[in-house]
Short mmCIF file of C-alpha atoms in Angstrom, two decimals:
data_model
loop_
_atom_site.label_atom_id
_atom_site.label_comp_id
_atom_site.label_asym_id
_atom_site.label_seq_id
_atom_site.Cartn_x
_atom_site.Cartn_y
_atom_site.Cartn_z
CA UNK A 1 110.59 114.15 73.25
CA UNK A 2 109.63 116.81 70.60
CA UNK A 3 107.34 118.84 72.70
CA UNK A 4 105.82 120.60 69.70
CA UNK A 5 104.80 117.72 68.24
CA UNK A 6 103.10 116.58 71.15
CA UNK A 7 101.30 119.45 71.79
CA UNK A 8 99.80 119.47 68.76
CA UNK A 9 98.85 115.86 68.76
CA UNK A 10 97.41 116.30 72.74
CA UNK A 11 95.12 119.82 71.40
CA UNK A 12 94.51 117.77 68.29
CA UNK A 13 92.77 115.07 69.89
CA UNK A 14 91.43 117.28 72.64
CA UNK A 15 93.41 115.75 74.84
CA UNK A 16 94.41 117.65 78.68
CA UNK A 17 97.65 115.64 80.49
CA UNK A 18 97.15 116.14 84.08
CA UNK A 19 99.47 117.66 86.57
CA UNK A 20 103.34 115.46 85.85
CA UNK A 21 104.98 113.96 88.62
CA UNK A 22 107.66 116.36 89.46
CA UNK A 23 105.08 119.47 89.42
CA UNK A 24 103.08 117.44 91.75
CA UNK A 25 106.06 116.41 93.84
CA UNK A 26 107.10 120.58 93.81
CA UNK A 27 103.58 120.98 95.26
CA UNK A 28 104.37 118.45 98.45
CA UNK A 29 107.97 120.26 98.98
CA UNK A 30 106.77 123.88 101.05
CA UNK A 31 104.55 121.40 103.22
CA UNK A 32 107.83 119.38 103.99
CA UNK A 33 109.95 122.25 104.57
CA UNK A 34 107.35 124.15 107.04
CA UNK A 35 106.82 120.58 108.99
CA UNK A 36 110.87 120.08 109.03
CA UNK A 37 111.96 123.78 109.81
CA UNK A 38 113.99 123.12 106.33
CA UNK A 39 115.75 125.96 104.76
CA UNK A 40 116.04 124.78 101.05
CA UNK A 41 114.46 122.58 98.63
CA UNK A 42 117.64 120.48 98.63
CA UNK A 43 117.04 119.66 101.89
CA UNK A 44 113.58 118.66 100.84
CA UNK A 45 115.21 116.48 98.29
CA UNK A 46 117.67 115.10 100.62
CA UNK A 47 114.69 114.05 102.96
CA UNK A 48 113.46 112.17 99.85
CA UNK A 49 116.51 109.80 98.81
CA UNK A 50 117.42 112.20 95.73
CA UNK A 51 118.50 115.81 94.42
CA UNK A 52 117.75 118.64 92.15
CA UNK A 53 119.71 117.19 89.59
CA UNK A 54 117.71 113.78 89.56
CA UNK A 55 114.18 115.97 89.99
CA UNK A 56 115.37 118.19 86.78
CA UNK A 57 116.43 114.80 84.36
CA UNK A 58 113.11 113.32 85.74
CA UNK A 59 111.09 116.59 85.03
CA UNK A 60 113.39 116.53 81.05
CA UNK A 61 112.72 112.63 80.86
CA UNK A 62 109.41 111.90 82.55
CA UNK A 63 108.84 108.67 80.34
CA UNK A 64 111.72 106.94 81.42
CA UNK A 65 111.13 103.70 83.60
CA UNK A 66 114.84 102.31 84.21
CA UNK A 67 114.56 99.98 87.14
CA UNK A 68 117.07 102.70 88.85
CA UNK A 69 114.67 105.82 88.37
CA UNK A 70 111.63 103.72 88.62
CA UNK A 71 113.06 102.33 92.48
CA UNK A 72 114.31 105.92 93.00
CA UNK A 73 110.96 107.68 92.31
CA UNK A 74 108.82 104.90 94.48
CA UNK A 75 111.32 105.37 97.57
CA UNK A 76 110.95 109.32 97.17
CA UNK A 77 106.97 108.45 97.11
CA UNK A 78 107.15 106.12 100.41
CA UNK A 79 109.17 108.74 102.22
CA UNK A 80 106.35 111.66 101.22
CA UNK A 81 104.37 109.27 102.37
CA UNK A 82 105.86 108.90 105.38
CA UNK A 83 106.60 112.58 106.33
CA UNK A 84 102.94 113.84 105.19
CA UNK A 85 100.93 110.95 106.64
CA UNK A 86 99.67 110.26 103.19
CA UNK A 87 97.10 107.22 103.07
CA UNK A 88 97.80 104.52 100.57
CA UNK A 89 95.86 106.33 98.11
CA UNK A 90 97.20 109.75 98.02
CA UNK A 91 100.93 107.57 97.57
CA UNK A 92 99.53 105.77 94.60
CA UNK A 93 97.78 108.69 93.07
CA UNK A 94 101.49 110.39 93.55
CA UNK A 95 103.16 107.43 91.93
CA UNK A 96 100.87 107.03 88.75
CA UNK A 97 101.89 110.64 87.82
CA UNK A 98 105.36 108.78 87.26
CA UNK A 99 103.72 106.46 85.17
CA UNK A 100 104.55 103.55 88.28
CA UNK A 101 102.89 101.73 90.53
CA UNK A 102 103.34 100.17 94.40
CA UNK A 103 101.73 97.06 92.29
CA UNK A 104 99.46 93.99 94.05
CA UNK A 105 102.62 91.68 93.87
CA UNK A 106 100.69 89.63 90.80
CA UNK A 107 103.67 89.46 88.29
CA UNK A 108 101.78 87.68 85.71
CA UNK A 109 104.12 88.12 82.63
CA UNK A 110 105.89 85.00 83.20
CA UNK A 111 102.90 82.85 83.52
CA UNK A 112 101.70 84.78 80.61
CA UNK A 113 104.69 83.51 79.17
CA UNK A 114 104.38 80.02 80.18
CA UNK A 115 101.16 79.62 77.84
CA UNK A 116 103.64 80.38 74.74
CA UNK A 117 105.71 77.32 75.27
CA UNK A 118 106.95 76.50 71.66
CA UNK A 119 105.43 79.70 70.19
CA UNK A 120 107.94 82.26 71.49
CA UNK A 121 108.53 82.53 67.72
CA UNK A 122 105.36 83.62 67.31
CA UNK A 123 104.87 86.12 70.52
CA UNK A 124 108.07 87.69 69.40
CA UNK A 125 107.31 88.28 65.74
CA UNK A 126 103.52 89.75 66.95
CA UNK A 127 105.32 91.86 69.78
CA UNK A 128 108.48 93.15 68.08
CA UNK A 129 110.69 91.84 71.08
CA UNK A 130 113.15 89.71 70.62
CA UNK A 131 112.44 85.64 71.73
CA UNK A 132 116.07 86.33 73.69
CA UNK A 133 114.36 88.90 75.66
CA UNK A 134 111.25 86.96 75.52
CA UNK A 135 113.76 83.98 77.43
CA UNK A 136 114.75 86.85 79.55
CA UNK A 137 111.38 87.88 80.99
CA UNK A 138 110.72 84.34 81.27
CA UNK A 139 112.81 83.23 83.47
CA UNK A 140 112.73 86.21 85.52
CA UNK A 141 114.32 89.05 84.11
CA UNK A 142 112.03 92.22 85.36
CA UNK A 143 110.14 93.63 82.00
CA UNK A 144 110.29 97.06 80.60
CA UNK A 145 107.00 99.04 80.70
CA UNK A 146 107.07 99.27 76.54
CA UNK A 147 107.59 95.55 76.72
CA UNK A 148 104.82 94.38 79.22
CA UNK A 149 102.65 96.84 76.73
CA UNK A 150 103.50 95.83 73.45
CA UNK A 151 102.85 91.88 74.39
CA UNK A 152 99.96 92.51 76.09
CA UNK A 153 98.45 94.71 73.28
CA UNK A 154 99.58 92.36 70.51
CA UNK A 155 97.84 89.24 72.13
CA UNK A 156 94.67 91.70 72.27
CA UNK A 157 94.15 91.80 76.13
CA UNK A 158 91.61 94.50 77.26
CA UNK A 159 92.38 97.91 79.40
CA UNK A 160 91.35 96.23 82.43
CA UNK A 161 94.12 93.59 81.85
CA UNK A 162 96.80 95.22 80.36
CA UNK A 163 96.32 97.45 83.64
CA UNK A 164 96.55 94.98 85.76
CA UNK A 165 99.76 93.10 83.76
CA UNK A 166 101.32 96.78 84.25
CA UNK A 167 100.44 96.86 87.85
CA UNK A 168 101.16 93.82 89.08
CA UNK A 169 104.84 94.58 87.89
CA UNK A 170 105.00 98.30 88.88
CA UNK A 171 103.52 100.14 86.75
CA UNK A 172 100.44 101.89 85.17
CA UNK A 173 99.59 103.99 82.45
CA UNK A 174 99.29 107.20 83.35
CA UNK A 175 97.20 110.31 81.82
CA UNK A 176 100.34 112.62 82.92
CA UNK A 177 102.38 111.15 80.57
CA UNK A 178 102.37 111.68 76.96
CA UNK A 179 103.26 108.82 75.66
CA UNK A 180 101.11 106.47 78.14
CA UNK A 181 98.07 108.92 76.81
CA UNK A 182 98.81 107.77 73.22
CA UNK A 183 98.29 104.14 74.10
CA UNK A 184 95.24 105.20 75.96
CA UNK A 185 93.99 107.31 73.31
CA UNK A 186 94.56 104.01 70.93
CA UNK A 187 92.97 101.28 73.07
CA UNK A 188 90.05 103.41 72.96
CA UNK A 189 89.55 104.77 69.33
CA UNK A 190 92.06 102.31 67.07
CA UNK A 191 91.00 99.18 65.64
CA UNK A 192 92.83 96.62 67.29
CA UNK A 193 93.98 95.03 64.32
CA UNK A 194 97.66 93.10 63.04
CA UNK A 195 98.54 96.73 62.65
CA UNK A 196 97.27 98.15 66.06
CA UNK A 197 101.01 98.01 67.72
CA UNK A 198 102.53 99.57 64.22
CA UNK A 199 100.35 102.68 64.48
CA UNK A 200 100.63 103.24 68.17
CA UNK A 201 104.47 102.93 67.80
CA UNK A 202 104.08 105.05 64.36
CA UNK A 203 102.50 108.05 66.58
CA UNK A 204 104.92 107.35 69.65
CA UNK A 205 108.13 107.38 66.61
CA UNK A 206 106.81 110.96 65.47
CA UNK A 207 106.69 112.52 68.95
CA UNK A 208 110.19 111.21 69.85
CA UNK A 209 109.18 108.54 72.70
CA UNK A 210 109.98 105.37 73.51
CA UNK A 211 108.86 102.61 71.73
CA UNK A 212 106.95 99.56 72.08
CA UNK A 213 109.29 97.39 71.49
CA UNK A 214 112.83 96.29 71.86
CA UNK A 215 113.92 95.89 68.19
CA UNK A 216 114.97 99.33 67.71
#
């Protein structure tokens, strides 16, 4: 991620990203330690199913949503949860700030992909991924976040259902995240034209972020 770059984009568009995950997860830690009688933040971690090491790449990398670190940021959620008595809410709130999601179980994407039986040529040539990946998905192959967004955004689905595509697999677009903040920004003010996924992914290119795509 080239931070300057994105700082300048985010003031340019007047544009504040809320509090990121691990800053917010930092802010649950002294609670855990005075409930616990813990003497150190790696015990804190420990309590949570991870370590400094994975709360430092996650802090360095907070865009990334491999199934591993997406799982291992969800369990460290549930056990907050746990520990703090959070509500259902609070846990969610938590999770967006990670760009996830505990979902609705609705994983629409392959039925999605159903209605493109004989046109996977097409979908894949609109979405920039692959028809392999596109077989993939389809028969049950969990989706990337950057995938689920580009094919929802190049078969022109609204914010309401591209949030609920994103949810209903784990995931959400989040206003802590910079590059989830550029889609945002997009759905709201681009035209969402043939070149709608080119200029989000022309922004997302300049910052150093990942992608909409998998044809990289």
């Amino acid at each position: 991620m080239n931070y300057k770059v994105v700082n300048e984009w985010l003031k340019e568009h007047e544009i504040v990203m809320e509090e990121s995950f691990t800053d917010a997860l930092r802010s649950y830690a002294p609670m855990l330690k005075k409930n616990y009688s813990l003497g150190r933040l790696e015990d804190v971690y420990s309590m949570l199913g991870c370590n400094k090491t994975d709360v430092s790449r996650w802090e360095y990398h907070p865009y990334s949503t491999h199934a591993l670190v997406k799982n291992k940021k969800l369990a460290a959620v549930r056990k907050m949860g746990i520990y703090l008595g959070l509500n259902h809410e609070e846990a969610e709130k938590l999770a967006n700030r990670a760009g996830l999601s505990f979902g609705n179980g609705e994983k629409c994407l392959i039925s999605l992909l159903f209605s493109f039986e004989g046109k996977m040529g097409e979908l894949a040539a609109k979405s920039q991924i692959s028809e392999r990946m596109l077989q993939y998905y389809k028969n049950g192959m969990s989706p990337t976040k950057q995938a689920l967004l580009a094919i929802s955004i190049s078969q022109g689905l609204g914010v309401r259902d591209i949030e609920g595509l994103l949810m209903g697999h784990g995931f959400c677009l989040s206003k802590s995240l910079p590059n989830d903040l550029v889609v945002l920004w997009g759905l709201k003010e681009l035209e969402r034209d043939g070149l709608f996924l080119y200029k989000i992914n022309e922004i997302l290119l300049d910052m150093e972020l990942p992608l909409l795509m998998t044809r990289q």
